[in-house]
Coordinates of C-alpha atoms and ligand atoms in Angstrom, one line a residue:
X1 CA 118.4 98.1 119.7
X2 CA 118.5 94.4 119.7
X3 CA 115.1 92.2 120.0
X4 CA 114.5 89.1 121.0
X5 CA 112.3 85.9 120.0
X6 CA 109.0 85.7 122.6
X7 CA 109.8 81.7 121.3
X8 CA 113.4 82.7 123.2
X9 CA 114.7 79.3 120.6
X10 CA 116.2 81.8 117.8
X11 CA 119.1 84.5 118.3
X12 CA 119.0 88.4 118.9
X13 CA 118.7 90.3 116.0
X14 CA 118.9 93.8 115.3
X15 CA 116.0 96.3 114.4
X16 CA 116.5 96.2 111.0
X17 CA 116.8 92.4 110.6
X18 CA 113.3 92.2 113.2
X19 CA 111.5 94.1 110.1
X20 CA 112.5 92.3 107.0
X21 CA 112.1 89.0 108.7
X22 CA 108.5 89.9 110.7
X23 CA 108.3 86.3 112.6
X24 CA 111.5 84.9 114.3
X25 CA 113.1 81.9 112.3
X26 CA 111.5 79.8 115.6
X27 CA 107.5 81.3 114.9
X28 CA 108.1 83.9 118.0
X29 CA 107.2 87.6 118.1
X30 CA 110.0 89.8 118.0
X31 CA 110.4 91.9 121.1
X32 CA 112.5 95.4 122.9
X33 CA 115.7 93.8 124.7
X34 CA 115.2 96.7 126.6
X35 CA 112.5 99.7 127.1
X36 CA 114.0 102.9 129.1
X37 CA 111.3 105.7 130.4
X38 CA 111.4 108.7 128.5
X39 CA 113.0 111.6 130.6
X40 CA 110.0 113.7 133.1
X41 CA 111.9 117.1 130.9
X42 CA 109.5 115.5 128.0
X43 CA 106.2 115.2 129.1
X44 CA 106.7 118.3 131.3
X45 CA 106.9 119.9 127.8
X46 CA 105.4 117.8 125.3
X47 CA 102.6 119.9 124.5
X48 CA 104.8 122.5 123.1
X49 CA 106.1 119.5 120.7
X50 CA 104.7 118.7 117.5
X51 CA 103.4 115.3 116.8
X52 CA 106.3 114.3 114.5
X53 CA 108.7 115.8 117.8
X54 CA 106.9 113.4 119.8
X55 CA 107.4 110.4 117.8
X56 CA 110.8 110.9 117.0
X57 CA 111.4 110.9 121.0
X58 CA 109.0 108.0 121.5
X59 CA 110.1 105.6 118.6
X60 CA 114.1 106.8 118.5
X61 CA 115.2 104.1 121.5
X62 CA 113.6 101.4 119.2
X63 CA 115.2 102.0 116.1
X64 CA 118.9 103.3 117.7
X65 CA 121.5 104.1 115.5
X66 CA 120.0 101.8 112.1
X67 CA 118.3 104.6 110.6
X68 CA 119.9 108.3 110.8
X69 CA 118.2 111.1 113.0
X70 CA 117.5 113.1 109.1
X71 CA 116.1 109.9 108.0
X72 CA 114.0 108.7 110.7
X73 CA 112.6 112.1 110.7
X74 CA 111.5 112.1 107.4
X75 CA 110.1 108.9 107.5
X76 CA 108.2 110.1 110.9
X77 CA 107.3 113.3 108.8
X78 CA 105.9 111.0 105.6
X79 CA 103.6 108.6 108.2
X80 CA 102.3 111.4 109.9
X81 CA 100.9 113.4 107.6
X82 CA 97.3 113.5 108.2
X83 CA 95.4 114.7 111.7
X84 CA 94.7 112.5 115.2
X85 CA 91.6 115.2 116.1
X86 CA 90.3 114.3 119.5
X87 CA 86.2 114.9 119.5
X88 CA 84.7 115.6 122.5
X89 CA 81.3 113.3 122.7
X90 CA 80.2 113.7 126.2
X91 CA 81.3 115.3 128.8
X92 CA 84.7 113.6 130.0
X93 CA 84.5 110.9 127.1
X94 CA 86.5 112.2 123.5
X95 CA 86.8 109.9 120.6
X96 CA 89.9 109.3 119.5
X97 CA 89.5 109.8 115.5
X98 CA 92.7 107.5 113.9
X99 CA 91.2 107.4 110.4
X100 CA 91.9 110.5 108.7
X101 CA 94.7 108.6 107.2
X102 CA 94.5 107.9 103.2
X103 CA 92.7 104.7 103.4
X104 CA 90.9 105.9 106.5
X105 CA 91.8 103.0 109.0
X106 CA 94.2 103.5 111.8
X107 CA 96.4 100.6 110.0
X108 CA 97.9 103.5 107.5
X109 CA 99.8 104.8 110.5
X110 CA 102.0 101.1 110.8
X111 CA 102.1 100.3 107.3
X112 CA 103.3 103.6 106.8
X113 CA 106.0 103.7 108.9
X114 CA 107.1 99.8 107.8
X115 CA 107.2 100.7 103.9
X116 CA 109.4 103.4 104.6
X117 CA 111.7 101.5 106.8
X118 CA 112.1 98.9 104.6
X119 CA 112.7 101.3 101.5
X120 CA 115.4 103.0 103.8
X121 CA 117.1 99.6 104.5
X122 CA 116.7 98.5 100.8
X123 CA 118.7 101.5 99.7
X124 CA 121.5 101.3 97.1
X125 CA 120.9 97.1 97.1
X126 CA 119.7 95.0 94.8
X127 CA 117.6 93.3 97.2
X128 CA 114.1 93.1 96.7
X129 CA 111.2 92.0 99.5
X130 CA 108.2 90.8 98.9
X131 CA 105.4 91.9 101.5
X132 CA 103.0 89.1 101.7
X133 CA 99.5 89.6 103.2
X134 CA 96.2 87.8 103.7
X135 CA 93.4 90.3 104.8
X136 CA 89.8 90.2 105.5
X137 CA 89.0 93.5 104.6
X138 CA 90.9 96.6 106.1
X139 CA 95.0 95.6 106.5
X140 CA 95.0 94.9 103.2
X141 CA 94.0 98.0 101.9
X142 CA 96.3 100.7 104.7
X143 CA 99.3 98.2 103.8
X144 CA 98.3 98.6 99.6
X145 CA 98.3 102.3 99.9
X146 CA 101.4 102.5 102.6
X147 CA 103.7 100.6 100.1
X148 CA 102.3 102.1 96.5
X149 CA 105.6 103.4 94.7
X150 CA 108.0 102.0 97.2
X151 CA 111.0 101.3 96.1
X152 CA 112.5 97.6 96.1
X153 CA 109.3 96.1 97.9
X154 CA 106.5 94.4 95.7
X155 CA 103.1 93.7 97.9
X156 CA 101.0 90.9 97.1
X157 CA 97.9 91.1 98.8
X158 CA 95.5 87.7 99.2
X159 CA 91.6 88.5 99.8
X160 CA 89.2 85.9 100.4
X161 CA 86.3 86.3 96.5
X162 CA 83.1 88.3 98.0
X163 CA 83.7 89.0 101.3
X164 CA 85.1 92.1 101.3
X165 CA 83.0 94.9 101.1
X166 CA 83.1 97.2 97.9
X167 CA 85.2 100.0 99.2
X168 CA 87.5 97.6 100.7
X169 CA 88.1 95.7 97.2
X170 CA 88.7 99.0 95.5
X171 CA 91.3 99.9 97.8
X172 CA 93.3 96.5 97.4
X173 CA 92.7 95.8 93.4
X174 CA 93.0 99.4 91.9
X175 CA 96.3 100.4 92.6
X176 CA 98.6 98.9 90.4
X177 CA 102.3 99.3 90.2
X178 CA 104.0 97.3 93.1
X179 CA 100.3 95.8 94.3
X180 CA 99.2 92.6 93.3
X181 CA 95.9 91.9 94.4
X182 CA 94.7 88.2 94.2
X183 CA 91.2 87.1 95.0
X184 CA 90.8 83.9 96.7
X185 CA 88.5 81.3 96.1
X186 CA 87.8 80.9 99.6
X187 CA 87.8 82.5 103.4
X188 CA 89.8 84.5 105.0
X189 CA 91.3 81.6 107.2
X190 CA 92.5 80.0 103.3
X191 CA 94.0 82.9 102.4
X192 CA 96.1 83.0 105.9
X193 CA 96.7 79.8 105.6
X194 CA 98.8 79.9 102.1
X195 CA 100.3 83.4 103.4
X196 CA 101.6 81.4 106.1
X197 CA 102.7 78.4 104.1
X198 CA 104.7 80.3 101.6
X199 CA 106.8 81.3 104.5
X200 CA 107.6 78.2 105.2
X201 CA 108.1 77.2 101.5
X202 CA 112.1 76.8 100.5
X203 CA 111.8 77.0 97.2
X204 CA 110.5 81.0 98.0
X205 CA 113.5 81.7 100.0
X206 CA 114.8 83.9 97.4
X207 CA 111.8 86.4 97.8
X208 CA 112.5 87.7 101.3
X209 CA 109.1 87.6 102.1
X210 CA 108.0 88.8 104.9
X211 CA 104.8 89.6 106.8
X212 CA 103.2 93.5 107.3
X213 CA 100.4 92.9 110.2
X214 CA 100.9 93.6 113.4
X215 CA 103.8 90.8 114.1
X216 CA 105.8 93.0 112.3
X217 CA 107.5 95.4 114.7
X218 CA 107.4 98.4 112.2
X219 CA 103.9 98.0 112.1
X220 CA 103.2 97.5 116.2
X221 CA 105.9 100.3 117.6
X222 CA 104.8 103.6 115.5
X223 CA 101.2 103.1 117.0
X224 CA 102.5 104.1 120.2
X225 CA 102.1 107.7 118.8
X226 CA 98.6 108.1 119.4
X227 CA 98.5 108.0 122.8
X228 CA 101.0 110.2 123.3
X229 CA 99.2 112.8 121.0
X230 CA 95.8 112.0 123.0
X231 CA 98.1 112.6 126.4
X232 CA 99.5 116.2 125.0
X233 CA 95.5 117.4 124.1
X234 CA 94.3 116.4 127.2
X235 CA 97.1 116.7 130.0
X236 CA 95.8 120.3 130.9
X237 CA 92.5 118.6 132.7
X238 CA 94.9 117.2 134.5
X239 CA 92.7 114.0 135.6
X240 CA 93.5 110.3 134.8
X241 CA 93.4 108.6 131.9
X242 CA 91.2 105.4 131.2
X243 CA 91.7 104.5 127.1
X244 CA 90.2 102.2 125.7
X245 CA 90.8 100.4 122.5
X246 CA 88.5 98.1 120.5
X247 CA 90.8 95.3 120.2
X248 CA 91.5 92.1 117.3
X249 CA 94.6 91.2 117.2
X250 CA 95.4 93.8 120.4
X251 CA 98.3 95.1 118.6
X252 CA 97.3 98.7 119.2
X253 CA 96.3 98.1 123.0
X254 CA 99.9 96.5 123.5
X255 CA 101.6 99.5 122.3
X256 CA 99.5 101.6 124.3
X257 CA 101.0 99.5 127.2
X258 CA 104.8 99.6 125.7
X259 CA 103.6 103.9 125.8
X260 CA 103.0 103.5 129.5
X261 CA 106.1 101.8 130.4
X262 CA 108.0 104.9 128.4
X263 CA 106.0 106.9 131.1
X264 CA 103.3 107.9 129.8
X265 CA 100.8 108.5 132.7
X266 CA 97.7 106.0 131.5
X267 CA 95.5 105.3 134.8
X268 CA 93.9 102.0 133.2
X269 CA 93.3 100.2 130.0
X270 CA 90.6 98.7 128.3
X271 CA 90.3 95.8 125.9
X272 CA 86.8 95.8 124.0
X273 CA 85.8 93.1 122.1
X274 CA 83.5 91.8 120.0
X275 CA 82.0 88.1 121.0
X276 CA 85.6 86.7 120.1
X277 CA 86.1 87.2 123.5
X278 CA 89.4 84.9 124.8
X279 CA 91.0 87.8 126.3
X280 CA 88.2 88.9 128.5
X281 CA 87.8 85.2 129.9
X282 CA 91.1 84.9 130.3
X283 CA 91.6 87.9 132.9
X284 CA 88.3 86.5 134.9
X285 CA 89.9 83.1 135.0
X286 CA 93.3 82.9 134.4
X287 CA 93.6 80.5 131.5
X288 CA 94.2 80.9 127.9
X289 CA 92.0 79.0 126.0
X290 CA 91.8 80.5 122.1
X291 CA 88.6 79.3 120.3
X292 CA 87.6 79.6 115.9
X293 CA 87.3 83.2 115.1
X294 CA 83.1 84.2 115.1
X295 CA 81.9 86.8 112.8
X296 CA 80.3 90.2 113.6
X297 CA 79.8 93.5 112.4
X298 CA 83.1 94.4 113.9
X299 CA 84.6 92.3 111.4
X300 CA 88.4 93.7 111.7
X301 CA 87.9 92.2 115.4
X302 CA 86.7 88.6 114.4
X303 CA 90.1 87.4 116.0
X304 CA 89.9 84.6 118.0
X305 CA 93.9 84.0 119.0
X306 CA 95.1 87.1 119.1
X307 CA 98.7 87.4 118.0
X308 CA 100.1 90.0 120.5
X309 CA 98.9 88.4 123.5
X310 CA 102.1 86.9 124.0
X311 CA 103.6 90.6 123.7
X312 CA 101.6 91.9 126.4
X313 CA 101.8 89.4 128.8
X314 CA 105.6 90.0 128.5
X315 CA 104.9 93.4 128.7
X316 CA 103.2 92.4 132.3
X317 CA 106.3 90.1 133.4
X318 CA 103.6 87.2 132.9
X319 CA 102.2 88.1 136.0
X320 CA 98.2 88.3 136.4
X321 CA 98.2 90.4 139.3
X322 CA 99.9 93.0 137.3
X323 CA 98.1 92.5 134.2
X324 CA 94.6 93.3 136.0
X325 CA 95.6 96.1 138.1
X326 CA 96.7 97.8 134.2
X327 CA 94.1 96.3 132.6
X328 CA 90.5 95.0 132.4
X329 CA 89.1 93.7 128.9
X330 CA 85.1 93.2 128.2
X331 CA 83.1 91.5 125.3
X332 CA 79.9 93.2 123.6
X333 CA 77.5 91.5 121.2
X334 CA 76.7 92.5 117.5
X335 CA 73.1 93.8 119.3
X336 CA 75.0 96.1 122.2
X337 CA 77.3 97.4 119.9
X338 CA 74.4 98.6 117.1
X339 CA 72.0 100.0 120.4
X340 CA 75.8 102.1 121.3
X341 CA 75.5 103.4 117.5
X342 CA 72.4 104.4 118.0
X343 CA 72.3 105.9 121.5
X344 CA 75.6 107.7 120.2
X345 CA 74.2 109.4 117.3
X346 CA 71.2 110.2 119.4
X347 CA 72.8 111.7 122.3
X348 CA 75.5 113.1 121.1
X349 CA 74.9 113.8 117.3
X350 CA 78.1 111.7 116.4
X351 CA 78.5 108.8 114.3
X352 CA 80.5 105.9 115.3
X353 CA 80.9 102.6 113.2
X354 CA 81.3 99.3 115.2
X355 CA 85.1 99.2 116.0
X356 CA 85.1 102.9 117.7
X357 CA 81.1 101.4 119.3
X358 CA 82.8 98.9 120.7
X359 CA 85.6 100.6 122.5
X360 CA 82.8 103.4 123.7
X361 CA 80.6 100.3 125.0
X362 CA 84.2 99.2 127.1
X363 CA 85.0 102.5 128.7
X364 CA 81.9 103.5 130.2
X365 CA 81.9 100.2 131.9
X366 CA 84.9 100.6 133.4
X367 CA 84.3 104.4 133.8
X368 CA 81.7 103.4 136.3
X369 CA 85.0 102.6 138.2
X370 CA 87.0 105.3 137.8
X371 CA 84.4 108.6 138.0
X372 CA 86.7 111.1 138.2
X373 CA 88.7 110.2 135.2
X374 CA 88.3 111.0 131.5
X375 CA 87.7 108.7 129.0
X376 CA 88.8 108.3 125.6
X377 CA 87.5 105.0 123.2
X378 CA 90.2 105.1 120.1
X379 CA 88.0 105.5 116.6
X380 CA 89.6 103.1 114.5
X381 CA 88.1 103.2 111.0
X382 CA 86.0 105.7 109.2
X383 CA 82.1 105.0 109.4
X384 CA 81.9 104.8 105.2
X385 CA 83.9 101.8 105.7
X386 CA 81.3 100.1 107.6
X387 CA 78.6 102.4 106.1
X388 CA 75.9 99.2 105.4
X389 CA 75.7 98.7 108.7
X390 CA 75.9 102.6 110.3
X391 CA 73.3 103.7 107.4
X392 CA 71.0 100.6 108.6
X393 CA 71.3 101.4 111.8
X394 CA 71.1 105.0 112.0
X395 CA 68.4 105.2 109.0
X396 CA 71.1 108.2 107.3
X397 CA 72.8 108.0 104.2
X398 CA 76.7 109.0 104.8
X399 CA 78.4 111.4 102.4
X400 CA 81.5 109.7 101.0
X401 CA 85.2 111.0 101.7
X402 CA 87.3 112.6 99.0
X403 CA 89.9 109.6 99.6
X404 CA 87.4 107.0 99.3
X405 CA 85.4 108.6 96.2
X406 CA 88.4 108.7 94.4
X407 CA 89.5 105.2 93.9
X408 CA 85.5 104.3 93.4
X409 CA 85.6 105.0 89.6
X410 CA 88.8 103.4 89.3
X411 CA 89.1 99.7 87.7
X412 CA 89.7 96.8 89.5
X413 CA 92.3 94.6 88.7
X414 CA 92.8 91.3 90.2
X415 CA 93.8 87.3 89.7
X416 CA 91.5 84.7 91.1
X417 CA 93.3 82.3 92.5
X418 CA 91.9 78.8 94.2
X419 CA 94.9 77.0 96.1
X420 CA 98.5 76.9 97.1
X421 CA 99.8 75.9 93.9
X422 CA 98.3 78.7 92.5
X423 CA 100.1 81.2 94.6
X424 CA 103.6 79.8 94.5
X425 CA 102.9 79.6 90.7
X426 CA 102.6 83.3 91.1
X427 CA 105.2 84.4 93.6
X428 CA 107.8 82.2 91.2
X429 CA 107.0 83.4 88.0
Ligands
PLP501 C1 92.6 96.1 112.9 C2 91.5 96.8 113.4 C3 91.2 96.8 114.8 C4 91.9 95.9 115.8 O1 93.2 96.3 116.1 P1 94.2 95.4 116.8 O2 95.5 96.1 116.8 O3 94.4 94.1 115.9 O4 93.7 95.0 118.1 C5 90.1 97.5 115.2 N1 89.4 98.3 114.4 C6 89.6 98.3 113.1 C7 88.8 99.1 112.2 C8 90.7 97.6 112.5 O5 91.0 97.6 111.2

């Protein structure tokens, strides 16, 4: 399979060279030359297929003939080896739970699934990459534990000093091996700013670094998978689909949308956001006007240009018409989403952190549109990892996960850096 630059000012390139490079040589997303429906003999039959059947048939097209069937099944074996459980909150509305992965945030799937491509492409060489991310909090960590022990990849992970929360810094700093973790004197936007300016840099050339968020195709394709797992539970109730999926960077929503063109039978999408809402007003008026990123308690959301809006207009032939018909996307304040926790827990006995709160918020809005369809809101991170504001909010103290207490006692390592110079210093020496 070949892809091709959204910038369209760089050449084709093949799957493997779209996933060491991340961004195009000309700044665009990477995207399918070509997307063929899966044949009806599938989902006529997919609920006798396991997940890992399923993603072979759903991610195979996109890969092609770059990594073997044996291999690309045991890579789809190694990222999927944890559960998707669908919980039932209220009648016709299920959460979909995506964090029972080992950092429990729904970015273990991607990072996963790109560490092990890479490792597969790396094979035999010499070559070395170096995967180069700035994070405010959870990509760092899923992308830390995804590549641990991989072989010919070294991760360096930049996090802005402080404000990360506890968990989250003993996820990036205590892993050693291959992960460097270095602590920024600064914000989040410093750290993405160097990330991004090392990629520019000449003089790091040599490195092959390359990016590991959602840009990166190996990290945007595999989450595909959960909506085909969420289609095999449910297609029995045989009533439409409305999923909706607390969005940042929309990386997740847009594969949701590549899943739908591969047939999968979605009746309508939803975008839920937190106040960073340039999405939302762009479907009421038609223009694209991305605005400085404003914090909330759904921090992983505090996205104010999200990167794979490009991909899913594309996906939608640039057309608006098209694009609302699939598609509606609204914005919720820190306040709605805490009263959603709340009225949740109290309804329904179920905790949900702000992420999944979000999404719920989103689909029984547009539920009011579609009443005889079922709903699912994806759960994208575990509550403990946004448990100062669920144990405010719901006056309960959460018990902590076996994956989480277990890096809790472990030491921290980390550099402190304060500039750019201090970075390359690092990736050179
Ligand atoms: C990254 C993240 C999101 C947003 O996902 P996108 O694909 O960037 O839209 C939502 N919730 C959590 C917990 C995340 O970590």
């Amino acid at each position: 399979m070949n892809y091709y630059s959204l910038n369209k000012q760089a050449p084709k390139v093949s799957f493997q060279e779209a996933v060491v490079q991340g961004l195009a040589p000309d700044k665009g997303l990477y995207f399918p030359e070509s997307i063929s429906k899966l044949p009806q003999s599938f989902f006529d039959s997919i609920e006798n297929l396991s997940n890992e059947e399923i993603a072979f048939e759903v991610i195979n097209q996109f890969v092609g003939n770059e990594i073997p069937e044996k291999e690309l099944r045991q890579i789809i074996s190694e990222t999927l080896s944890f559960d998707f459980p669908l919980i039932k909150v209220e009648e016709n509305i299920y959460s979909l739970e995506l964090f029972h992965g080992p950092t429990m945030a729904f970015k273990d799937v991607g990072a996963r699934f790109m560490s092990r491509c890479l490792a597969y492409f790396n094979k035999g060489k010499d070559l070395k990459n170096t995967v180069l991310v700035a994070t405010s909090g959870d990509t760092g960590g899923a992308v830390a534990a995804g590549f641990l022990d991989v072989k010919g990849v070294e991760v360096v992970i930049l996090y802005p000093s402080g404000k990360v929360s506890d968990i989250q810094e003993k996820q990036l700093t205590t892993l050693g091996q291959n992960i460097t973790a270095l602590e920024v004197d600064g914000v989040f936007d410093d750290c993405q700013e160097m990330v991004k300016k090392a990629f520019l840099d000449e003089d790091l050339k040599f490195k092959n670094l390359t990016s590991a968020n959602s840009i990166n195709i190996a990290r945007w394709l595999p989450q595909m998978f959960y909506f085909f797992f969420a289609y095999k539970e449910l297609k029995k109730e045989n009533k439409p689909l409305v999923i909706s999926c607390p969005s940042g960077n929309f990386g997740n929503i847009c594969a949701g949308i590549l899943a739908k063109k591969l047939g999968l039978p979605i009746e309508h999408f939803v975008a839920s956001t937190n106040i960073n809402d340039t999405v939302p007003k762009f479907l009421k008026t038609g223009k694209y006007d991305p605005k400085p990123s404003k914090a909330t308690i759904s921090n992983a959301m505090d996205v104010g240009n999200p990167s794979n809006f490009i991909r899913i207009q594309e996906l939608y032939g640039n057309d608006l018409e098209n694009f609302r018909n699939d598609f509606s996307s609204y914005s919720f304040s820190d306040e709605e989403t805490k009263q959603a926790i709340l009225e949740i827990y109290k309804k329904s006995n179920y905790i949900a952190e702000p992420h999944g709160a979000v999404g719920f918020l989103g689909l029984k809005r547009e539920l009011e549109k579609y009443p005889n369809s079922i709903g699912i809101f994806l759960e994208t991170a575990h509550p403990i990892k946004f448990s100062d504001s669920v144990q405010e909010i719901l006056s309960v103290k959460l018990s902590i996960p076996e994956q989480i207490e277990s890096v809790l006692d472990k030491e921290k390592k980390s550099s402190k850096i304060s500039n750019y110079e201090d970075l390359k210093a690092f990736l050179l020496s």
